[in-house]
Coordinates of C-alpha atoms in Angstrom, one line a residue:
X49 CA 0.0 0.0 0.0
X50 CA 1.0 3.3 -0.7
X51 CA 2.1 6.0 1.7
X52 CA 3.8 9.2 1.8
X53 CA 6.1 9.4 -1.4
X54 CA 9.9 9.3 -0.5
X55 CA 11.7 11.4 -2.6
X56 CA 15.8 10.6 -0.6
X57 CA 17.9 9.3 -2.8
X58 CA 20.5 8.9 -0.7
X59 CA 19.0 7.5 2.5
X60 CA 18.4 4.0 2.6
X61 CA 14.8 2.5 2.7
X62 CA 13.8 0.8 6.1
X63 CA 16.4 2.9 7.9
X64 CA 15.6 5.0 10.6
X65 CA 17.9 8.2 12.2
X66 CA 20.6 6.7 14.8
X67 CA 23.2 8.5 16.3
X68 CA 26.4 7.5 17.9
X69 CA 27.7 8.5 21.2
X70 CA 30.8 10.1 19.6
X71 CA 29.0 12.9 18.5
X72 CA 31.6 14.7 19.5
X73 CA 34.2 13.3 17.2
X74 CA 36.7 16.0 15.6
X75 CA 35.4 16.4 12.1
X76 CA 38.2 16.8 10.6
X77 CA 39.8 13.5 11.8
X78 CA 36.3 12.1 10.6
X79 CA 36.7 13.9 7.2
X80 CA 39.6 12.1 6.9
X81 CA 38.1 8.5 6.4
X82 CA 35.6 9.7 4.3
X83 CA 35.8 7.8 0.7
X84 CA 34.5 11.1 -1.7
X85 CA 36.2 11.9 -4.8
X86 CA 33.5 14.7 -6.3
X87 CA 34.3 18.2 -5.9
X88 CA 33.3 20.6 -2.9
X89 CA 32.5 24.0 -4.1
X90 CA 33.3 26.2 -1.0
X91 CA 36.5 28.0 -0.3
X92 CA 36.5 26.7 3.9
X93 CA 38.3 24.5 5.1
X94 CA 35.9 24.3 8.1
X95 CA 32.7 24.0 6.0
X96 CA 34.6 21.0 4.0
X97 CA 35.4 18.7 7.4
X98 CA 32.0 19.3 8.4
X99 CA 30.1 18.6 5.3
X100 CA 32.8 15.7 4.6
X101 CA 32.1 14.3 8.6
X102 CA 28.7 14.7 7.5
X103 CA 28.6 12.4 4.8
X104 CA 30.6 9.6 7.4
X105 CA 27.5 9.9 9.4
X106 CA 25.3 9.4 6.5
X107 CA 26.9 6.6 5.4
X108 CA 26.4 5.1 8.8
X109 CA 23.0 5.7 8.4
X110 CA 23.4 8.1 11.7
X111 CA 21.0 10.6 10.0
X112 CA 20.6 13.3 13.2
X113 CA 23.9 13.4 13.3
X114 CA 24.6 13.8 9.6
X115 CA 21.9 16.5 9.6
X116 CA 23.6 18.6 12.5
X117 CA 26.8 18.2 10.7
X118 CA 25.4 19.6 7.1
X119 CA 23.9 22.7 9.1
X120 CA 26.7 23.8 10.9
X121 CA 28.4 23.7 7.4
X122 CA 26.0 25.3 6.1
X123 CA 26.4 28.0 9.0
X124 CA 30.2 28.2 8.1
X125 CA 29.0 28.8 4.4
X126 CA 25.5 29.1 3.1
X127 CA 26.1 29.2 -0.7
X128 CA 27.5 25.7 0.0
X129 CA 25.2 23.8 -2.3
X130 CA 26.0 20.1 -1.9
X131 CA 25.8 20.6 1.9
X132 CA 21.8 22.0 1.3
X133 CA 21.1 18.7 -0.4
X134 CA 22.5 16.6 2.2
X135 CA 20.5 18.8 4.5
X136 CA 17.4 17.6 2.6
X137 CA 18.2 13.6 2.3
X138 CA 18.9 13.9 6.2
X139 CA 15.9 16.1 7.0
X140 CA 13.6 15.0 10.1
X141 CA 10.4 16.1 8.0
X142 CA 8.6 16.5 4.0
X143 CA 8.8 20.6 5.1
X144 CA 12.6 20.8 5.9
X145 CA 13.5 18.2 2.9
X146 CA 11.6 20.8 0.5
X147 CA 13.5 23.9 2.4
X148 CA 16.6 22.6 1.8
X149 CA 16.5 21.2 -1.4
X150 CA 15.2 24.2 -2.7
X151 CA 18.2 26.0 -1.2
X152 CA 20.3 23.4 -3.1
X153 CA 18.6 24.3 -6.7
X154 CA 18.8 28.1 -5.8
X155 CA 22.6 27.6 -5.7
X156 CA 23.3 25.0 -8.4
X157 CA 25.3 28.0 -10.9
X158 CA 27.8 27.9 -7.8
X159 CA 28.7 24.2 -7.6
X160 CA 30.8 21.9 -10.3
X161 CA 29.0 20.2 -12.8
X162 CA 28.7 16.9 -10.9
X163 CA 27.6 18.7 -7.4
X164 CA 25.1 20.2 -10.2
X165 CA 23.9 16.4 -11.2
X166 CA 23.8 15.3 -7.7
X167 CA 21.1 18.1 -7.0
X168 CA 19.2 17.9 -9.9
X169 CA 18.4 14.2 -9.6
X170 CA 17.3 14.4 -6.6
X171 CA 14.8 17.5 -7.5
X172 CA 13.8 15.0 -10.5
X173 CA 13.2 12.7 -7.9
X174 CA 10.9 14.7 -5.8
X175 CA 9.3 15.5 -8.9
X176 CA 8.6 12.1 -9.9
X177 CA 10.6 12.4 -13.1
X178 CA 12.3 9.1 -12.7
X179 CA 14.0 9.3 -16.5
X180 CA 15.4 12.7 -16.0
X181 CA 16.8 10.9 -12.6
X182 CA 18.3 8.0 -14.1
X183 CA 19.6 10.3 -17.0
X184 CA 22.2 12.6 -14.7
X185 CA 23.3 9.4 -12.5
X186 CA 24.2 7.8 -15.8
X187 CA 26.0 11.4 -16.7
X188 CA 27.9 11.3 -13.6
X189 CA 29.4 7.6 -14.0
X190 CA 30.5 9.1 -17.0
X191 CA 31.8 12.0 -16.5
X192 CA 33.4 10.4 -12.4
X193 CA 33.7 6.8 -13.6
X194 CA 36.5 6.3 -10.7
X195 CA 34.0 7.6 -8.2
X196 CA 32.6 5.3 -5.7
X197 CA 29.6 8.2 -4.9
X198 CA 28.6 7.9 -8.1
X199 CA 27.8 4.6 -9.0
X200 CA 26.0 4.8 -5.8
X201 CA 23.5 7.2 -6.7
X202 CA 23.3 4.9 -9.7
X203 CA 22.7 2.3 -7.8
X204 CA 20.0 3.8 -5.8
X205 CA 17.6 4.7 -8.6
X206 CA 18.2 1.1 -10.6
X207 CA 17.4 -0.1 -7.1
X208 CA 13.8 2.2 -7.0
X209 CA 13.1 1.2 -10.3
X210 CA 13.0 -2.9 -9.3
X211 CA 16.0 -3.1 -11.9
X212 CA 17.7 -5.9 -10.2
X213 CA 20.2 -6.6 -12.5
X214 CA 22.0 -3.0 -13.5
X215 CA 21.6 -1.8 -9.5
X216 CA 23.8 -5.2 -8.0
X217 CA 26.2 -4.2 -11.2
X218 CA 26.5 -0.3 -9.9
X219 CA 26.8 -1.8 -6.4
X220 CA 29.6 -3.7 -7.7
X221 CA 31.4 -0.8 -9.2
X222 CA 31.2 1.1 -5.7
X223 CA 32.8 -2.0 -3.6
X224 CA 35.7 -2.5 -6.2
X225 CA 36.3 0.8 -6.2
X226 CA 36.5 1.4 -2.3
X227 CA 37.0 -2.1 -0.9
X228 CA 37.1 -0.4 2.7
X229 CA 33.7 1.6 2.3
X230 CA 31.8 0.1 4.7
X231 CA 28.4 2.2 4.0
X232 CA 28.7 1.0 0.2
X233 CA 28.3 -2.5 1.5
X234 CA 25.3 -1.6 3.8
X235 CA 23.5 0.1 0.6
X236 CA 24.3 -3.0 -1.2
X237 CA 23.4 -5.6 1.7
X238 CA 20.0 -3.9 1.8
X239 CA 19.5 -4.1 -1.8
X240 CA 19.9 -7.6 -1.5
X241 CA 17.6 -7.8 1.3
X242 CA 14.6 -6.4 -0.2
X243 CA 14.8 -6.5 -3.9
X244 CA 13.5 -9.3 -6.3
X245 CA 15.2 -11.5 -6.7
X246 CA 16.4 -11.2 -2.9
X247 CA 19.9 -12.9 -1.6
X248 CA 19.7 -13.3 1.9
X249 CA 22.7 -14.7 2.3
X250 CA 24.3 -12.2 0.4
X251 CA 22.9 -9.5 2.2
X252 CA 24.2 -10.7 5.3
X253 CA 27.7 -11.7 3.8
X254 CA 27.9 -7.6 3.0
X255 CA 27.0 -6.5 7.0
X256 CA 29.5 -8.9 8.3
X257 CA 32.4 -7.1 6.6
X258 CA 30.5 -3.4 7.5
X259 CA 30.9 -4.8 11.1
X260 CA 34.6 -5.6 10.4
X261 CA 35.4 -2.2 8.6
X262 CA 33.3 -0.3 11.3
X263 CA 32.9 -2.6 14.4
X264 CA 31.9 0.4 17.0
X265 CA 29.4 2.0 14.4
X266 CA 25.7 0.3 15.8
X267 CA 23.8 0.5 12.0
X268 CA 26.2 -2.7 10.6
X269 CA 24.6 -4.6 13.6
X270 CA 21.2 -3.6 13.5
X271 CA 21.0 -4.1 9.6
X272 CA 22.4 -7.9 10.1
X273 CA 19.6 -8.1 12.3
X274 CA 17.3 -7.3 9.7
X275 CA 19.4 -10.1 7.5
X276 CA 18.8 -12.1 10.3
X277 CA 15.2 -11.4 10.5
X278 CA 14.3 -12.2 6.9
X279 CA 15.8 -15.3 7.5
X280 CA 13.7 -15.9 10.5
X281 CA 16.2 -16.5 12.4
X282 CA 14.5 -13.8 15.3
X283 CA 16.6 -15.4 18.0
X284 CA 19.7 -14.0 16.3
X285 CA 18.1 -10.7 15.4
X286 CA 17.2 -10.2 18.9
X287 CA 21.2 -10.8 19.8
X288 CA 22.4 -8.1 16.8
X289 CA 19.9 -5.1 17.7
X290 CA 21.2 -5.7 21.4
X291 CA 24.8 -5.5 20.2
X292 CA 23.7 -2.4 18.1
X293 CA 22.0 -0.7 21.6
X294 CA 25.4 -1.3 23.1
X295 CA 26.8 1.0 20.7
X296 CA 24.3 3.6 20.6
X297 CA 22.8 3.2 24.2
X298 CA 21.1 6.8 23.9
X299 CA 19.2 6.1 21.0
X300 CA 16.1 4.4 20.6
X301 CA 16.6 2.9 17.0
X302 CA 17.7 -0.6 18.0
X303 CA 15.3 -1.3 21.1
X304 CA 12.7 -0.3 18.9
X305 CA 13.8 -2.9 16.3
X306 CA 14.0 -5.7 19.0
X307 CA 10.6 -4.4 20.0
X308 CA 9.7 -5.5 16.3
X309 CA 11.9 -9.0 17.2
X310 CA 9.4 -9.6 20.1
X311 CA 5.7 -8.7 18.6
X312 CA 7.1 -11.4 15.9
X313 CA 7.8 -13.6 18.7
X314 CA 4.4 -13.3 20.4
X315 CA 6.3 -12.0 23.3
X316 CA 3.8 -8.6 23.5
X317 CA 4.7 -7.6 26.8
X318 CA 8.0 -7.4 26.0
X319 CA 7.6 -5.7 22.6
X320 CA 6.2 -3.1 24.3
X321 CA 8.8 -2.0 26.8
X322 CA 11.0 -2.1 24.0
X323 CA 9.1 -0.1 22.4
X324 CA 8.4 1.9 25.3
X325 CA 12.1 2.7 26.0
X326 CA 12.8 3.2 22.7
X327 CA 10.1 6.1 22.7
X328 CA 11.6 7.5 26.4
X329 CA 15.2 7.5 24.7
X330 CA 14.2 9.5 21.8
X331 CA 11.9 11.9 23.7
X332 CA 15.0 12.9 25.7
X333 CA 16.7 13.1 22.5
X334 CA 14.3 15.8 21.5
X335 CA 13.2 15.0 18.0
X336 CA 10.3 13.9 16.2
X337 CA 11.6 10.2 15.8
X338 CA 9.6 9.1 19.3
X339 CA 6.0 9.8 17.7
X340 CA 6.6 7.6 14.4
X341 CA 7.8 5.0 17.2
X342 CA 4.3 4.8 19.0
X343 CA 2.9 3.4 15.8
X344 CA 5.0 0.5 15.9
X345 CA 4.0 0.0 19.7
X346 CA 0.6 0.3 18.6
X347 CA 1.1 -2.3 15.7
X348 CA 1.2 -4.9 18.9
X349 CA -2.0 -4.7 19.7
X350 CA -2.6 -5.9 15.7
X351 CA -0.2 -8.9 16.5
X352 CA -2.1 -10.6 19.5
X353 CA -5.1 -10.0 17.6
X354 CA -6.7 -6.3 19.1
X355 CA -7.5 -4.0 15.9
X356 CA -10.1 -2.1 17.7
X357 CA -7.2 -1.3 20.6
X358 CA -4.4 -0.7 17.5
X359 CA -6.8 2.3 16.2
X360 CA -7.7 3.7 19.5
X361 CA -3.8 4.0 20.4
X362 CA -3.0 5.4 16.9
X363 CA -6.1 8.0 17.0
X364 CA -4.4 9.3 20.6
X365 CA -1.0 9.8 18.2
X366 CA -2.7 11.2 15.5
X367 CA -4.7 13.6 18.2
X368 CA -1.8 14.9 19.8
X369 CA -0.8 18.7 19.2
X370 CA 2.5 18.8 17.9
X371 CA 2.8 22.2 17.1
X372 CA 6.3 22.7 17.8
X373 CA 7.9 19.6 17.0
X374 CA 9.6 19.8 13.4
X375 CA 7.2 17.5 11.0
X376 CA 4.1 17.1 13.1
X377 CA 1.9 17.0 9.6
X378 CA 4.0 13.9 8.9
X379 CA 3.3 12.3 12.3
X380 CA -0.2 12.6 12.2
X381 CA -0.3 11.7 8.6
X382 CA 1.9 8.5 9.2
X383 CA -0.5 7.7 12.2
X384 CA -4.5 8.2 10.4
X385 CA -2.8 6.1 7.2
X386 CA -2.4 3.2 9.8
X387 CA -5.8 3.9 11.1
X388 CA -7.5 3.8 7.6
X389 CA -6.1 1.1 6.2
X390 CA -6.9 -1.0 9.1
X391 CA -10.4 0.1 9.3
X392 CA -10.9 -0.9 5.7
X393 CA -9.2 -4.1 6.2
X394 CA -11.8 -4.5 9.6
X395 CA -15.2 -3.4 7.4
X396 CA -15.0 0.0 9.8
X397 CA -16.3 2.0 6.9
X398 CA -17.0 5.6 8.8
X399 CA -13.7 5.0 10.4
X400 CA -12.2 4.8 7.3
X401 CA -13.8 7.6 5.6
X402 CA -13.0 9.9 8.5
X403 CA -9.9 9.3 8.8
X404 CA -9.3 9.6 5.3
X405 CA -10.9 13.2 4.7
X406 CA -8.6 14.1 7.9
X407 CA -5.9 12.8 6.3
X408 CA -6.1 14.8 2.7
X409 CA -6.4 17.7 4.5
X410 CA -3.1 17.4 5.6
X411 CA -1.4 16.6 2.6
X412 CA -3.1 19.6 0.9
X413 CA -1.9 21.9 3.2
X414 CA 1.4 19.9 3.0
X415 CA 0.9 21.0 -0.8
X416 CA 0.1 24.2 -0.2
X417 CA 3.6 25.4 1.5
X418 CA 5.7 23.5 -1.2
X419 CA 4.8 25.5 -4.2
X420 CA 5.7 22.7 -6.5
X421 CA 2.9 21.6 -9.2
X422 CA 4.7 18.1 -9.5
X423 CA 4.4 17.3 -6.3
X424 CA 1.0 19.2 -5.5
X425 CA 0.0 16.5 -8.1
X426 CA 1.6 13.9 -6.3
X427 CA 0.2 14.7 -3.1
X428 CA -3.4 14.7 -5.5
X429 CA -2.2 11.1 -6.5
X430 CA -1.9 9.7 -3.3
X431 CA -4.8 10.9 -1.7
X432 CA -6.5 9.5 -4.8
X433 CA -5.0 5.8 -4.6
X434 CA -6.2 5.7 -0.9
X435 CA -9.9 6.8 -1.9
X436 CA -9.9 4.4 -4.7
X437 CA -8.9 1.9 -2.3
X438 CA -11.4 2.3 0.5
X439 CA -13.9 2.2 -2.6
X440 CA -13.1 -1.3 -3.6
X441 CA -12.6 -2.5 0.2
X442 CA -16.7 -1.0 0.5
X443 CA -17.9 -2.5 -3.0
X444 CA -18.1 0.6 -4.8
X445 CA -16.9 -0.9 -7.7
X446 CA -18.0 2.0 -10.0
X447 CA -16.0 4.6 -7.8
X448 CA -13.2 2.3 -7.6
X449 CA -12.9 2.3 -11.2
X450 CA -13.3 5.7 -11.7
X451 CA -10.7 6.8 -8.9
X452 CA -7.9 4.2 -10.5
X453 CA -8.7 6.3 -13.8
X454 CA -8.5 9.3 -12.1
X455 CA -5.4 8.4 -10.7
X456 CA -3.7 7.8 -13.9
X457 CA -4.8 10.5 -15.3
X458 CA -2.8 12.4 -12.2
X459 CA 0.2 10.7 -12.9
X460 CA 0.4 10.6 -16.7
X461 CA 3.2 14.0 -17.2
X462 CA 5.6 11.7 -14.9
X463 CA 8.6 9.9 -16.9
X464 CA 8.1 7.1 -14.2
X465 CA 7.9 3.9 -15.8
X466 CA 6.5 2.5 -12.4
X467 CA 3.9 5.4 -12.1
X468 CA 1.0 3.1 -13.0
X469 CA 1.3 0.4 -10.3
X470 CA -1.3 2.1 -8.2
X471 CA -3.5 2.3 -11.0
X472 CA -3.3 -1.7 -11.0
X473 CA -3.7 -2.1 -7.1
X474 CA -6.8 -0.5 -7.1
X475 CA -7.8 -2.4 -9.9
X476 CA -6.8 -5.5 -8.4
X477 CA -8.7 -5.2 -4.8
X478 CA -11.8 -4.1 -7.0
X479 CA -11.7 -7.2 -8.9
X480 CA -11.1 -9.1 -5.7
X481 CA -13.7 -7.9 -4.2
X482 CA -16.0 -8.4 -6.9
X483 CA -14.8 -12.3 -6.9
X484 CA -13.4 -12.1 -10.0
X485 CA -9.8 -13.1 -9.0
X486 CA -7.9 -13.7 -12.4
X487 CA -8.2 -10.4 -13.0
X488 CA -7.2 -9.7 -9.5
X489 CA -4.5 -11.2 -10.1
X490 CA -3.6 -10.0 -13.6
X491 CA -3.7 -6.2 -11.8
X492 CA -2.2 -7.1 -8.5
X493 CA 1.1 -8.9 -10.6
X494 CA 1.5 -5.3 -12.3
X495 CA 1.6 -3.1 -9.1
X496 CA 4.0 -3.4 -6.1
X497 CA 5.2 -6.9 -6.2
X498 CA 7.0 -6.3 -2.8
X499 CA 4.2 -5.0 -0.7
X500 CA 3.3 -7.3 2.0
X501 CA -0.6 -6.5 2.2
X502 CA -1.0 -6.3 -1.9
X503 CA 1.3 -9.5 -1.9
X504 CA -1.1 -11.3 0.5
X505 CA -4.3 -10.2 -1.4
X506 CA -2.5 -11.5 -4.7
X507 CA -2.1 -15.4 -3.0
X508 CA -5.3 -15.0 -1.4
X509 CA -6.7 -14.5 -5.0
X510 CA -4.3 -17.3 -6.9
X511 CA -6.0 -19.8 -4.0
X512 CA -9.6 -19.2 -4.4
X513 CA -8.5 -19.2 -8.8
X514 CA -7.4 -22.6 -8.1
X515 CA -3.6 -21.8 -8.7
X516 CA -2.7 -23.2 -4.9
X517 CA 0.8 -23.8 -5.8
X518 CA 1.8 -20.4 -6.4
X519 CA -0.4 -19.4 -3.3
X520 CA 1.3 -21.4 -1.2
X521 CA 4.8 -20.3 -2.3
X522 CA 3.4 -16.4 -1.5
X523 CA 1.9 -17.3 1.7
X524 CA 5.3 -19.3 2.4
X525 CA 7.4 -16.2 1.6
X526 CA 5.0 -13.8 3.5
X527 CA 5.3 -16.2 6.6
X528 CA 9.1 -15.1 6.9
X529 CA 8.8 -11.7 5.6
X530 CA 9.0 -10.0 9.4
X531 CA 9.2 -6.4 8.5
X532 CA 7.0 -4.5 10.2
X533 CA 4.6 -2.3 8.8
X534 CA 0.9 -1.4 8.8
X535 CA -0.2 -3.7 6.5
X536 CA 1.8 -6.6 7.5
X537 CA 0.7 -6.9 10.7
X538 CA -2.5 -6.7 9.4
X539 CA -2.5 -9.9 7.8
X540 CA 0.5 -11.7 9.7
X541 CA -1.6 -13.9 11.9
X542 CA -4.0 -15.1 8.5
X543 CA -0.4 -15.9 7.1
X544 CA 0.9 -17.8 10.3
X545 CA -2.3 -19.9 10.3
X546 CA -3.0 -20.6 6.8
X547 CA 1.0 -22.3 6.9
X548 CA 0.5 -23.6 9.8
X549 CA 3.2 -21.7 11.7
X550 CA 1.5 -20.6 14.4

């Protein structure tokens, strides 16, 4: 199911913000590890170590402290364009990702030509030009092909685009050409762990030797963790997010993954004080993170069974004033999507509805500050895909239809050869609901093929078409999947039972 677009090129799906305890680290001594041959455009020194230890903590996937680092660059020199976008792909909400980048694209006539491409992909990223995207990442192999950074950012759009193939190739480029760059291997670990066709072992193969290259840093353990989850080995996972607390023991990041490691387990007690922690650790952090962590201890309440309790948590999130806490219109977003798509799921039609209307309101006034028709038509998409959905979960079939149109129609300027998928999802739980489940299928194998919710919908629909043998390999994968969102715990107990691994 679709959320919020993500528009970071840089920052690695699944990952959230962790910082380490040597925040205090000189930057220029951290500057000095820093694999980066693409030019700088700033005449300081200062601003270089800091943006340069700023990009260390990036790679580490320490994204606070990454984004504290970019800023006080920034502070040292503002025209200092390459620092602005690392600013955005670090940001702690939609608003300050849009500030900064814009203060990127103001500056682009000061920065090289391949700062320049950097910038501009992402924008065509935010924009949903996906071609334009792939386009100046292609230029800048060509134009750096010795540069680690820039097969990277190759490797990140082949990697949004499902192309398997030419991402693990870019990877490869990255890796051979920095053998000690530990953050290329994580990239290219987690590629491995979530892209068709996956390599588990191979993912976890590539956060062993990021734990040997940067054995205090906690994101190498808490990503084997997640190698070690897809596995189902959640004995082990519980083990690495430990040994990634250790390292981090002010941050909530890992606790709240082993949180994840114990609503898997059944062990909802426990998942809660985990989760609970996690939540007390960011709060005296003081950032935003602690809110999007209350969904996930909400989310227990949909493992042991409670939906009505999981929506009444998440409605006190999504209630809260959060007025001065940078991207409160993302938290209470992130919280009603939850809520509507598990009223749907539950038949809770007003619910859903409300929720819904509260929840486009948002994102139009999210569309409102940005000034940007692409992504004011985005934001129109989105809402769109979700009414369309709710349409075909209440057997509006006509609406349905018409709201898939519509939503096509929405995304038709975007040179996004994925733009359609949504169209086909809601085409696909129409049919479904209708009963007509070939062509549930035939829709549902043309949208998000990695979406656990659409993926279980797509079995559910091969079974009752008499295809049980590719069912039951679906409902075998989505047994194992443990990643914890929304609509997987939605359906993870259905799964569980119908394999008999309860």
């Amino acid at each position: 199911m679709k959320n919020l677009p993500i528009y970071l090129l840089f920052t690695l799906l699944f990952a959230v913000a962790c910082d380490n305890p040597d925040v205090g680290e000189d930057p220029v001594e951290v500057a000095s590890k820093v694999t980066w041959t693409l030019p700088i455009t700033t005449d300081s020194d200062e601003a270089r170590s800091l943006f340069l230890a700023g990009v260390h903590a990036n790679d580490m996937l320490r994204f606070d402290d990454a984004n504290d680092l970019f800023k006080r660059s920034i502070e040292i020199d503002s025209t200092l364009a390459i620092a602005h976008l690392y600013a955005a792909t670090t940001a702690s909400s939609s608003n300050e990702y849009r500030r900064h980048l814009q203060h990127a694209v103001s500056l682009i006539q000061r920065a090289a030509a391949e700062e320049q491409m950097l910038i501009m992909a992402e924008r065509n990223g935010f924009v949903s030009n996906v071609e334009g995207q792939l386009s100046l990442c292609l230029q800048l192999t060509e134009t750096q092909p010795r540069s680690p950074r820039a097969w990277l950012a190759l490797a990140a759009v082949h990697t949004d685009l499902n192309h398997a193939d030419a991402s693990r190739e870019s990877f490869t480029r990255a890796v051979s050409l920095a053998p000690d760059f530990a953050g290329a291997y994580m990239q290219f670990g987690n590629n491995y762990l979530f892209v068709e066709p996956r390599g588990l072992f191979q993912a976890e193969e590539f956060f062993r030797t990021a734990i040997e290259l940067e054995p205090d840093e906690p994101n190498p353990y808490d990503l084997l963790g997640d190698a070690y989850r897809a596995h189902g080995n959640l004995d082990e996972a519980y083990v690495a997010y430990t040994q990634a607390a250790e390292r981090a023991p002010e941050n909530g990041l890992p606790l709240q993954q082993r949180g994840h490691v114990n609503s898997f387990l059944g062990n909802y007690a426990e998942a809660r004080d985990d989760y609970s922690r996690s939540i007390e650790l960011e709060l005296e952090r003081g950032n935003n993170t602690a809110a999007f962590f209350e969904v996930y201890k909400a989310y227990t309440n949909l493992h042991a069974g409670d939906p009505a309790t999981a929506i009444s948590e998440l409605k006190e999130i999504a209630d809260r004033p959060y007025d001065t806490l940078e991207g409160s219109d993302d938290i209470k977003i992130n919280a009603l999507t939850s809520i509507a798509m598990i009223a749907m799921h539950e038949g809770d039609f007003d619910t859903a509805e409300e929720t819904l209307d509260e929840r486009a309101i948002l994102m139009r006034g999210q569309s409102g500050l940005s000034g940007v028709e692409e992504f004011v038509r985005n934001q129109e998409a989105n809402i769109t895909y979700f009414e369309g959905i709710f349409a075909a979960h209440k057997k509006l079939h006509a609406e349905a239809t018409a709201k898939a149109r519509e939503y096509a129609s929405l995304v038709e300027p975007d040179p996004n050869p994925r733009k359609l998928e949504p169209m086909h999802e809601i085409m696909g739980m129409n049919e479904y609901v209708k009963g007509n489940y070939q062509e549930a299928v035939r829709h549902l194998t043309q949208g998000d093929l990695t979406d656990a919710y659409l993926k279980y919908f797509r079995a559910d629909a091969l079974e009752r078409a008499g295809d049980t043998d590719r069912a039951n390999q679906l409902f075998a994968e989505l047994s194992t999947w443990n990643f914890n969102d929304v609509g997987f715990a939605i359906i993870r107990n259905d799964v569980l039972s119908r394999t008999g691994s309860l």
